[in-house]
Amino acid sequence: MDPLTQGLLGAVAAQALLPARHARAAWAGGLAGGLLPDADVLLQPWSDPALPWELHRHFTHGLVMAPVLGLVAAGLLLGLAPPLRGARRPLLAASIVGALTHAPLDLCTSYGTKAWWPFSRADLTWDLYPIVDPLFTLVLLLGVVWAAVRGRRRPAVLALAFVALYTGAAWSQRASALEAQATLARTRGHVPARSRVLPAPGSLLAWRSLYEVEGMAVADLLRITPWDGVQWIEGGRLPLLRAGEEADGLGEESARRRVLDVARRYRTFAAGWVARLPGEPGALGDLRFSLDPGFRPPWALVVADAPGLPPVRWQGRGMREGDAARLLGVLGGSDPGLRPLPGAP
């Protein structure tokens, strides 16, 4: 999740586990330990357009690294905050607890995390949490502040209980999204070769459905609530890019080799969900994520065969005017594109 939420979860976990008399060391160490694994973003040389995603959520997110990162976080705090020096052991324990919470929280999102590094370099994900969820973050913030002000563990324990309930709700919503996806595929006569459902940003109510059939990626947006059931918006279809096609049209051999190397690593990062974006020459999109129900990913690789431009570069995209309003409309059920799932009562 976002760094703020990572730090808050580390803090609330440390507050819940450490004795109340170490309240200050608990929240400070847990917060620092929860944040530190994301320092890997500082290791990324942007001259290589593949590394911004290859190094993030890499070795600093391995669970075996948590004690090391906890020690580093505690050392930094002891150097920056002398009043904490009287609680070295509780501070170290809190920092390790905070670092241990980081990878499991990232596993709940959809990007992929090398949690078992160095024993495995697989990018693991459970596709449970949106990358940003204001409700989740707010509850953790309240738990941390309440526990710190009152000097008690109970608020932190209650916040962790919320996390457990939230996770159960996420599993239930994901199961409903998978069932809805199967229904849509069946009504279209599709037999997916592979499929995923991913929570959209904002809450557990909206999910992106993505599956492959005959070399095509098929996308839909699902809204799942207890009061309205399952609703959906058709996202469309797009041909998936086959390996080696990324450099089509490039004449210079050195440029081709460069593009194919970066594209191979990009394809691994995106779990093979890569396609040329319509109306955007040279843009290769990661279809797992989109700023609309179809295919408008928040980032892309751009391949260019033009003087003065690198053969391949990383391109981030921001939200357009109206994107936030539409997301709120989907979450609230007011978007005019929403319709009942086929066959639903």
mmCIF file of C-alpha atoms in Angstrom:
data_model
loop_
_atom_site.group_PDB
_atom_site.id
_atom_site.type_symbol
_atom_site.label_atom_id
_atom_site.label_comp_id
_atom_site.label_asym_id
_atom_site.label_seq_id
_atom_site.Cartn_x
_atom_site.Cartn_y
_atom_site.Cartn_z
ATOM 1 C CA MET A 1 0.000 0.000 0.000
ATOM 2 C CA ASP A 2 1.036 3.652 0.177
ATOM 3 C CA PRO A 3 3.957 4.443 2.553
ATOM 4 C CA LEU A 4 1.748 6.244 5.090
ATOM 5 C CA THR A 5 -0.475 3.205 5.544
ATOM 6 C CA GLN A 6 2.568 0.927 5.721
ATOM 7 C CA GLY A 7 4.023 3.012 8.541
ATOM 8 C CA LEU A 8 0.717 3.199 10.415
ATOM 9 C CA LEU A 9 0.235 -0.571 10.301
ATOM 10 C CA GLY A 10 3.755 -1.067 11.657
ATOM 11 C CA ALA A 11 3.046 1.400 14.457
ATOM 12 C CA VAL A 12 -0.305 -0.100 15.450
ATOM 13 C CA ALA A 13 1.118 -3.644 15.426
ATOM 14 C CA ALA A 14 3.999 -2.602 17.709
ATOM 15 C CA GLN A 15 1.611 -0.732 20.019
ATOM 16 C CA ALA A 16 -0.605 -3.802 20.291
ATOM 17 C CA LEU A 17 2.278 -6.149 21.109
ATOM 18 C CA LEU A 18 4.550 -4.107 23.375
ATOM 19 C CA PRO A 19 3.704 -3.253 27.009
ATOM 20 C CA ALA A 20 1.882 0.051 27.441
ATOM 21 C CA ARG A 21 4.793 1.525 29.408
ATOM 22 C CA HIS A 22 6.800 1.541 26.174
ATOM 23 C CA ALA A 23 4.106 3.405 24.228
ATOM 24 C CA ARG A 24 6.433 6.032 22.747
ATOM 25 C CA ALA A 25 9.056 3.527 21.629
ATOM 26 C CA ALA A 26 6.285 1.319 20.206
ATOM 27 C CA TRP A 27 4.698 3.831 17.873
ATOM 28 C CA ALA A 28 7.995 5.457 16.849
ATOM 29 C CA GLY A 29 9.799 2.174 16.173
ATOM 30 C CA GLY A 30 6.806 0.530 14.501
ATOM 31 C CA LEU A 31 6.279 3.524 12.239
ATOM 32 C CA ALA A 32 9.936 3.647 11.200
ATOM 33 C CA GLY A 33 10.144 -0.109 10.667
ATOM 34 C CA GLY A 34 6.950 -0.089 8.617
ATOM 35 C CA LEU A 35 8.226 2.706 6.390
ATOM 36 C CA LEU A 36 11.857 1.683 5.838
ATOM 37 C CA PRO A 37 11.374 -1.144 3.266
ATOM 38 C CA ASP A 38 10.006 1.426 0.806
ATOM 39 C CA ALA A 39 13.368 3.205 0.884
ATOM 40 C CA ASP A 40 14.209 0.940 -2.066
ATOM 41 C CA VAL A 41 12.745 3.656 -4.309
ATOM 42 C CA LEU A 42 15.952 5.595 -3.640
ATOM 43 C CA LEU A 43 17.991 2.825 -5.286
ATOM 44 C CA GLN A 44 16.452 3.291 -8.715
ATOM 45 C CA PRO A 45 18.641 4.805 -11.440
ATOM 46 C CA TRP A 46 16.099 6.328 -13.802
ATOM 47 C CA SER A 47 18.547 6.028 -16.692
ATOM 48 C CA ASP A 48 17.361 2.417 -16.903
ATOM 49 C CA PRO A 49 13.596 2.453 -17.632
ATOM 50 C CA ALA A 50 13.223 -1.109 -16.357
ATOM 51 C CA LEU A 51 14.605 -0.612 -12.861
ATOM 52 C CA PRO A 52 11.863 1.622 -11.418
ATOM 53 C CA TRP A 53 9.662 -1.449 -11.120
ATOM 54 C CA GLU A 54 12.344 -4.129 -10.814
ATOM 55 C CA LEU A 55 13.964 -2.831 -7.620
ATOM 56 C CA HIS A 56 10.832 -1.694 -5.806
ATOM 57 C CA ARG A 57 9.318 -4.425 -3.596
ATOM 58 C CA HIS A 58 12.490 -6.449 -4.055
ATOM 59 C CA PHE A 59 15.032 -7.527 -1.411
ATOM 60 C CA THR A 60 14.012 -4.883 1.142
ATOM 61 C CA HIS A 61 10.573 -6.532 1.207
ATOM 62 C CA GLY A 62 11.859 -10.034 1.899
ATOM 63 C CA LEU A 63 10.641 -11.225 5.274
ATOM 64 C CA VAL A 64 14.134 -12.425 6.184
ATOM 65 C CA MET A 65 15.305 -8.823 5.859
ATOM 66 C CA ALA A 66 12.865 -7.542 8.497
ATOM 67 C CA PRO A 67 15.283 -7.961 11.465
ATOM 68 C CA VAL A 68 18.021 -6.154 9.532
ATOM 69 C CA LEU A 69 15.723 -3.307 8.531
ATOM 70 C CA GLY A 70 14.360 -3.144 12.075
ATOM 71 C CA LEU A 71 17.907 -2.757 13.398
ATOM 72 C CA VAL A 72 18.610 0.008 10.856
ATOM 73 C CA ALA A 73 15.350 1.808 11.693
ATOM 74 C CA ALA A 74 16.062 1.626 15.427
ATOM 75 C CA GLY A 75 19.602 2.891 14.882
ATOM 76 C CA LEU A 76 18.341 5.858 12.879
ATOM 77 C CA LEU A 77 15.813 6.737 15.572
ATOM 78 C CA LEU A 78 18.396 6.499 18.341
ATOM 79 C CA GLY A 79 20.607 8.889 16.403
ATOM 80 C CA LEU A 80 17.827 11.345 15.569
ATOM 81 C CA ALA A 81 15.798 11.188 18.799
ATOM 82 C CA PRO A 82 17.992 11.071 21.946
ATOM 83 C CA PRO A 83 14.969 10.768 24.321
ATOM 84 C CA LEU A 84 14.400 7.263 22.949
ATOM 85 C CA ARG A 85 17.851 6.044 24.007
ATOM 86 C CA GLY A 86 16.504 4.906 27.353
ATOM 87 C CA ALA A 87 14.299 2.314 25.612
ATOM 88 C CA ARG A 88 16.725 0.662 23.218
ATOM 89 C CA ARG A 89 15.348 -2.885 23.440
ATOM 90 C CA PRO A 90 11.651 -1.966 23.143
ATOM 91 C CA LEU A 91 12.533 0.356 20.270
ATOM 92 C CA LEU A 92 14.383 -2.423 18.453
ATOM 93 C CA ALA A 93 11.513 -4.860 19.041
ATOM 94 C CA ALA A 94 8.978 -2.313 17.763
ATOM 95 C CA SER A 95 11.074 -1.576 14.679
ATOM 96 C CA ILE A 96 11.340 -5.268 13.799
ATOM 97 C CA VAL A 97 7.599 -5.756 14.298
ATOM 98 C CA GLY A 98 6.943 -2.780 12.030
ATOM 99 C CA ALA A 99 9.277 -4.126 9.347
ATOM 100 C CA LEU A 100 7.592 -7.535 9.538
ATOM 101 C CA THR A 101 4.210 -6.000 8.701
ATOM 102 C CA HIS A 102 5.414 -4.402 5.483
ATOM 103 C CA ALA A 103 5.614 -7.370 3.097
ATOM 104 C CA PRO A 104 2.289 -8.964 4.189
ATOM 105 C CA LEU A 105 0.475 -5.675 3.563
ATOM 106 C CA ASP A 106 2.066 -5.352 0.123
ATOM 107 C CA LEU A 107 1.159 -8.962 -0.624
ATOM 108 C CA CYS A 108 -2.484 -7.963 -0.202
ATOM 109 C CA THR A 109 -2.199 -5.489 -3.097
ATOM 110 C CA SER A 110 -1.789 -6.342 -6.777
ATOM 111 C CA TYR A 111 1.686 -5.194 -7.828
ATOM 112 C CA GLY A 112 3.697 -8.234 -6.758
ATOM 113 C CA THR A 113 6.162 -8.521 -3.871
ATOM 114 C CA LYS A 114 9.270 -10.675 -3.471
ATOM 115 C CA ALA A 115 8.342 -11.646 0.085
ATOM 116 C CA TRP A 116 10.398 -14.879 0.065
ATOM 117 C CA TRP A 117 13.600 -13.306 -1.277
ATOM 118 C CA PRO A 118 16.317 -14.687 -1.484
ATOM 119 C CA PHE A 119 14.747 -18.160 -1.537
ATOM 120 C CA SER A 120 12.388 -17.160 -4.338
ATOM 121 C CA ARG A 121 12.286 -14.194 -6.681
ATOM 122 C CA ALA A 122 8.649 -14.740 -7.603
ATOM 123 C CA ASP A 123 6.373 -11.713 -7.430
ATOM 124 C CA LEU A 124 3.574 -12.814 -5.122
ATOM 125 C CA THR A 125 0.200 -11.148 -4.720
ATOM 126 C CA TRP A 126 -3.176 -11.943 -3.174
ATOM 127 C CA ASP A 127 -5.149 -9.223 -5.041
ATOM 128 C CA LEU A 128 -7.075 -8.245 -1.896
ATOM 129 C CA TYR A 129 -6.512 -4.565 -1.095
ATOM 130 C CA PRO A 130 -6.611 -1.455 -3.267
ATOM 131 C CA ILE A 131 -3.308 0.381 -3.385
ATOM 132 C CA VAL A 132 -5.004 3.361 -1.692
ATOM 133 C CA ASP A 133 -7.974 3.028 0.663
ATOM 134 C CA PRO A 134 -8.842 6.105 2.773
ATOM 135 C CA LEU A 135 -11.027 4.137 5.203
ATOM 136 C CA PHE A 136 -8.299 1.598 5.942
ATOM 137 C CA THR A 137 -5.708 4.320 6.457
ATOM 138 C CA LEU A 138 -8.021 6.428 8.641
ATOM 139 C CA VAL A 139 -8.807 3.554 11.019
ATOM 140 C CA LEU A 140 -5.102 2.809 11.456
ATOM 141 C CA LEU A 141 -4.350 6.482 12.055
ATOM 142 C CA LEU A 142 -7.044 6.700 14.722
ATOM 143 C CA GLY A 143 -5.722 3.556 16.386
ATOM 144 C CA VAL A 144 -2.133 4.849 16.485
ATOM 145 C CA VAL A 145 -3.057 8.309 17.789
ATOM 146 C CA TRP A 146 -5.579 7.023 20.350
ATOM 147 C CA ALA A 147 -3.147 4.431 21.706
ATOM 148 C CA ALA A 148 -0.307 6.983 21.865
ATOM 149 C CA VAL A 149 -2.384 9.665 23.605
ATOM 150 C CA ARG A 150 -3.991 7.283 26.098
ATOM 151 C CA GLY A 151 -0.833 5.252 26.631
ATOM 152 C CA ARG A 152 -2.814 2.030 26.258
ATOM 153 C CA ARG A 153 -2.684 -0.994 23.992
ATOM 154 C CA ARG A 154 -6.441 -1.486 23.556
ATOM 155 C CA PRO A 155 -6.963 1.088 20.747
ATOM 156 C CA ALA A 156 -4.177 -0.562 18.765
ATOM 157 C CA VAL A 157 -5.681 -3.999 19.361
ATOM 158 C CA LEU A 158 -9.043 -2.717 18.102
ATOM 159 C CA ALA A 159 -7.361 -1.313 14.997
ATOM 160 C CA LEU A 160 -5.756 -4.706 14.316
ATOM 161 C CA ALA A 161 -9.163 -6.349 14.793
ATOM 162 C CA PHE A 162 -10.459 -4.016 12.076
ATOM 163 C CA VAL A 163 -7.601 -5.143 9.806
ATOM 164 C CA ALA A 164 -8.635 -8.765 10.347
ATOM 165 C CA LEU A 165 -12.293 -7.984 9.540
ATOM 166 C CA TYR A 166 -11.252 -5.916 6.532
ATOM 167 C CA THR A 167 -9.163 -8.807 5.221
ATOM 168 C CA GLY A 168 -12.096 -11.191 5.606
ATOM 169 C CA ALA A 169 -14.320 -8.764 3.711
ATOM 170 C CA ALA A 170 -11.668 -8.494 0.986
ATOM 171 C CA TRP A 171 -11.554 -12.282 0.523
ATOM 172 C CA SER A 172 -15.354 -12.339 0.279
ATOM 173 C CA GLN A 173 -15.440 -9.474 -2.238
ATOM 174 C CA ARG A 174 -12.710 -11.108 -4.316
ATOM 175 C CA ALA A 175 -14.648 -14.388 -4.391
ATOM 176 C CA SER A 176 -17.753 -12.512 -5.563
ATOM 177 C CA ALA A 177 -15.697 -10.711 -8.225
ATOM 178 C CA LEU A 178 -14.306 -14.013 -9.521
ATOM 179 C CA GLU A 179 -17.809 -15.451 -9.681
ATOM 180 C CA ALA A 180 -19.062 -12.379 -11.554
ATOM 181 C CA GLN A 181 -16.133 -12.606 -13.957
ATOM 182 C CA ALA A 182 -16.919 -16.261 -14.664
ATOM 183 C CA THR A 183 -20.548 -15.308 -15.350
ATOM 184 C CA LEU A 184 -19.548 -12.599 -17.825
ATOM 185 C CA ALA A 185 -17.130 -14.943 -19.618
ATOM 186 C CA ARG A 186 -19.784 -17.655 -19.810
ATOM 187 C CA THR A 187 -22.420 -15.326 -21.279
ATOM 188 C CA ARG A 188 -19.908 -14.323 -23.969
ATOM 189 C CA GLY A 189 -19.011 -17.907 -24.759
ATOM 190 C CA HIS A 190 -15.448 -17.385 -23.539
ATOM 191 C CA VAL A 191 -13.185 -19.911 -21.879
ATOM 192 C CA PRO A 192 -10.432 -17.785 -20.311
ATOM 193 C CA ALA A 193 -6.845 -19.004 -20.581
ATOM 194 C CA ARG A 194 -6.060 -17.027 -17.436
ATOM 195 C CA SER A 195 -7.782 -14.389 -15.363
ATOM 196 C CA ARG A 196 -7.455 -11.957 -12.473
ATOM 197 C CA VAL A 197 -9.674 -9.657 -10.473
ATOM 198 C CA LEU A 198 -7.954 -6.660 -8.894
ATOM 199 C CA PRO A 199 -9.391 -4.139 -6.425
ATOM 200 C CA ALA A 200 -9.727 -0.669 -7.917
ATOM 201 C CA PRO A 201 -8.348 2.311 -5.958
ATOM 202 C CA GLY A 202 -10.522 3.711 -3.206
ATOM 203 C CA SER A 203 -12.348 0.826 -1.559
ATOM 204 C CA LEU A 204 -13.289 -2.841 -1.748
ATOM 205 C CA LEU A 205 -16.490 -2.043 -3.679
ATOM 206 C CA ALA A 206 -14.950 -1.719 -7.166
ATOM 207 C CA TRP A 207 -12.902 -4.430 -8.911
ATOM 208 C CA ARG A 208 -11.167 -4.697 -12.260
ATOM 209 C CA SER A 209 -11.887 -7.932 -14.099
ATOM 210 C CA LEU A 210 -9.258 -9.033 -16.591
ATOM 211 C CA TYR A 211 -9.028 -12.292 -18.507
ATOM 212 C CA GLU A 212 -7.368 -13.628 -21.631
ATOM 213 C CA VAL A 213 -9.139 -15.467 -24.419
ATOM 214 C CA GLU A 214 -7.603 -16.298 -27.826
ATOM 215 C CA GLY A 215 -4.807 -13.787 -27.360
ATOM 216 C CA MET A 216 -7.179 -10.977 -26.372
ATOM 217 C CA ALA A 217 -7.363 -9.203 -23.020
ATOM 218 C CA VAL A 218 -10.965 -8.634 -21.933
ATOM 219 C CA ALA A 219 -11.590 -5.997 -19.262
ATOM 220 C CA ASP A 220 -14.628 -5.037 -17.190
ATOM 221 C CA LEU A 221 -15.277 -2.977 -14.080
ATOM 222 C CA LEU A 222 -17.303 -4.632 -11.325
ATOM 223 C CA ARG A 223 -19.156 -2.974 -8.446
ATOM 224 C CA ILE A 224 -20.078 -5.359 -5.642
ATOM 225 C CA THR A 225 -22.229 -4.294 -2.687
ATOM 226 C CA PRO A 226 -24.635 -6.089 -0.315
ATOM 227 C CA TRP A 227 -27.416 -3.628 -1.204
ATOM 228 C CA ASP A 228 -27.133 -3.468 -5.025
ATOM 229 C CA GLY A 229 -25.586 -6.867 -5.705
ATOM 230 C CA VAL A 230 -23.156 -7.040 -8.633
ATOM 231 C CA GLN A 231 -23.103 -4.338 -11.286
ATOM 232 C CA TRP A 232 -20.662 -3.939 -14.123
ATOM 233 C CA ILE A 233 -19.320 -1.662 -16.862
ATOM 234 C CA GLU A 234 -17.883 -3.202 -20.023
ATOM 235 C CA GLY A 235 -14.281 -2.206 -20.538
ATOM 236 C CA GLY A 236 -13.485 -3.678 -23.953
ATOM 237 C CA ARG A 237 -10.936 -5.957 -25.602
ATOM 238 C CA LEU A 238 -7.360 -5.485 -26.705
ATOM 239 C CA PRO A 239 -4.877 -7.844 -28.406
ATOM 240 C CA LEU A 240 -2.077 -8.867 -26.070
ATOM 241 C CA LEU A 241 1.445 -8.250 -27.296
ATOM 242 C CA ARG A 242 3.458 -11.356 -28.070
ATOM 243 C CA ALA A 243 7.055 -11.599 -26.902
ATOM 244 C CA GLY A 244 9.458 -10.075 -29.425
ATOM 245 C CA GLU A 245 6.886 -7.784 -31.048
ATOM 246 C CA GLU A 246 7.874 -4.808 -28.897
ATOM 247 C CA ALA A 247 10.696 -3.816 -31.273
ATOM 248 C CA ASP A 248 8.728 -4.196 -34.519
ATOM 249 C CA GLY A 249 9.492 -1.275 -36.796
ATOM 250 C CA LEU A 250 12.859 -0.425 -35.266
ATOM 251 C CA GLY A 251 15.652 -0.536 -37.812
ATOM 252 C CA GLU A 252 18.803 -0.091 -35.740
ATOM 253 C CA GLU A 253 19.994 -3.360 -34.205
ATOM 254 C CA SER A 254 21.348 -1.797 -31.009
ATOM 255 C CA ALA A 255 17.991 -0.084 -30.424
ATOM 256 C CA ARG A 256 16.171 -3.360 -31.008
ATOM 257 C CA ARG A 257 18.321 -5.172 -28.468
ATOM 258 C CA ARG A 258 17.756 -2.408 -25.931
ATOM 259 C CA VAL A 259 13.982 -2.415 -26.421
ATOM 260 C CA LEU A 260 13.722 -6.196 -26.272
ATOM 261 C CA ASP A 261 15.740 -6.335 -23.033
ATOM 262 C CA VAL A 262 13.634 -3.701 -21.280
ATOM 263 C CA ALA A 263 10.386 -5.105 -22.688
ATOM 264 C CA ARG A 264 11.237 -8.597 -21.421
ATOM 265 C CA ARG A 265 11.672 -7.256 -17.906
ATOM 266 C CA TYR A 266 8.540 -5.121 -18.227
ATOM 267 C CA ARG A 267 6.543 -8.159 -19.345
ATOM 268 C CA THR A 268 7.758 -10.064 -16.276
ATOM 269 C CA PHE A 269 6.734 -7.195 -14.010
ATOM 270 C CA ALA A 270 3.281 -6.993 -15.638
ATOM 271 C CA ALA A 271 2.803 -10.795 -15.518
ATOM 272 C CA GLY A 272 2.391 -10.823 -19.307
ATOM 273 C CA TRP A 273 -0.530 -8.355 -19.344
ATOM 274 C CA VAL A 274 1.064 -6.038 -21.941
ATOM 275 C CA ALA A 275 -0.496 -4.558 -25.079
ATOM 276 C CA ARG A 276 -0.071 -1.698 -27.514
ATOM 277 C CA LEU A 277 -2.351 1.143 -26.447
ATOM 278 C CA PRO A 278 -4.831 2.341 -29.104
ATOM 279 C CA GLY A 279 -4.125 5.804 -30.460
ATOM 280 C CA GLU A 280 -0.737 6.021 -28.739
ATOM 281 C CA PRO A 281 2.054 5.020 -31.160
ATOM 282 C CA GLY A 282 4.765 3.009 -29.451
ATOM 283 C CA ALA A 283 3.033 2.918 -26.042
ATOM 284 C CA LEU A 284 3.062 -0.488 -24.321
ATOM 285 C CA GLY A 285 0.602 -0.559 -21.422
ATOM 286 C CA ASP A 286 0.407 -2.666 -18.268
ATOM 287 C CA LEU A 287 -3.218 -3.786 -18.535
ATOM 288 C CA ARG A 288 -3.557 -4.905 -14.919
ATOM 289 C CA PHE A 289 -4.321 -1.334 -13.924
ATOM 290 C CA SER A 290 -6.440 1.291 -15.601
ATOM 291 C CA LEU A 291 -7.767 4.769 -14.873
ATOM 292 C CA ASP A 292 -11.065 3.825 -16.541
ATOM 293 C CA PRO A 293 -13.001 0.560 -17.100
ATOM 294 C CA GLY A 294 -11.042 -0.135 -20.284
ATOM 295 C CA PHE A 295 -7.374 0.242 -21.093
ATOM 296 C CA ARG A 296 -5.866 3.486 -19.815
ATOM 297 C CA PRO A 297 -3.030 2.353 -17.565
ATOM 298 C CA PRO A 298 -1.311 4.828 -15.210
ATOM 299 C CA TRP A 299 2.070 4.038 -16.802
ATOM 300 C CA ALA A 300 3.509 2.667 -20.031
ATOM 301 C CA LEU A 301 6.735 1.967 -21.871
ATOM 302 C CA VAL A 302 7.104 4.108 -24.972
ATOM 303 C CA VAL A 303 9.136 2.751 -27.868
ATOM 304 C CA ALA A 304 10.305 5.443 -30.277
ATOM 305 C CA ASP A 305 12.304 5.356 -33.517
ATOM 306 C CA ALA A 306 13.026 9.062 -33.820
ATOM 307 C CA PRO A 307 16.156 11.226 -33.734
ATOM 308 C CA GLY A 308 16.993 12.613 -30.303
ATOM 309 C CA LEU A 309 14.753 10.211 -28.399
ATOM 310 C CA PRO A 310 15.833 7.116 -26.445
ATOM 311 C CA PRO A 311 14.598 3.875 -28.033
ATOM 312 C CA VAL A 312 12.486 3.115 -24.948
ATOM 313 C CA ARG A 313 11.417 5.223 -21.986
ATOM 314 C CA TRP A 314 9.153 4.974 -18.946
ATOM 315 C CA GLN A 315 6.076 7.207 -18.993
ATOM 316 C CA GLY A 316 3.781 7.884 -16.054
ATOM 317 C CA ARG A 317 0.288 9.274 -16.589
ATOM 318 C CA GLY A 318 -1.833 11.265 -14.183
ATOM 319 C CA MET A 319 -5.583 11.271 -13.814
ATOM 320 C CA ARG A 320 -7.587 13.326 -16.277
ATOM 321 C CA GLU A 321 -10.326 15.758 -15.430
ATOM 322 C CA GLY A 322 -13.397 13.766 -14.456
ATOM 323 C CA ASP A 323 -11.566 10.557 -13.473
ATOM 324 C CA ALA A 324 -12.011 11.126 -9.741
ATOM 325 C CA ALA A 325 -15.675 12.046 -10.206
ATOM 326 C CA ARG A 326 -16.288 8.880 -12.200
ATOM 327 C CA LEU A 327 -14.596 6.687 -9.604
ATOM 328 C CA LEU A 328 -16.779 8.243 -6.911
ATOM 329 C CA GLY A 329 -19.799 7.661 -9.138
ATOM 330 C CA VAL A 330 -18.908 3.992 -9.499
ATOM 331 C CA LEU A 331 -18.341 3.563 -5.778
ATOM 332 C CA GLY A 332 -21.580 5.358 -4.962
ATOM 333 C CA GLY A 333 -23.575 3.553 -7.642
ATOM 334 C CA SER A 334 -24.542 6.692 -9.564
ATOM 335 C CA ASP A 335 -22.444 6.111 -12.690
ATOM 336 C CA PRO A 336 -24.860 5.797 -15.641
ATOM 337 C CA GLY A 337 -22.748 3.045 -17.193
ATOM 338 C CA LEU A 338 -23.445 0.575 -14.376
ATOM 339 C CA ARG A 339 -25.839 -2.248 -15.201
ATOM 340 C CA PRO A 340 -26.940 -5.465 -13.497
ATOM 341 C CA LEU A 341 -24.925 -8.598 -14.063
ATOM 342 C CA PRO A 342 -26.468 -10.826 -16.776
ATOM 343 C CA GLY A 343 -28.725 -13.426 -15.224
ATOM 344 C CA ALA A 344 -28.906 -11.606 -11.883
ATOM 345 C CA PRO A 345 -32.339 -11.442 -10.245
#
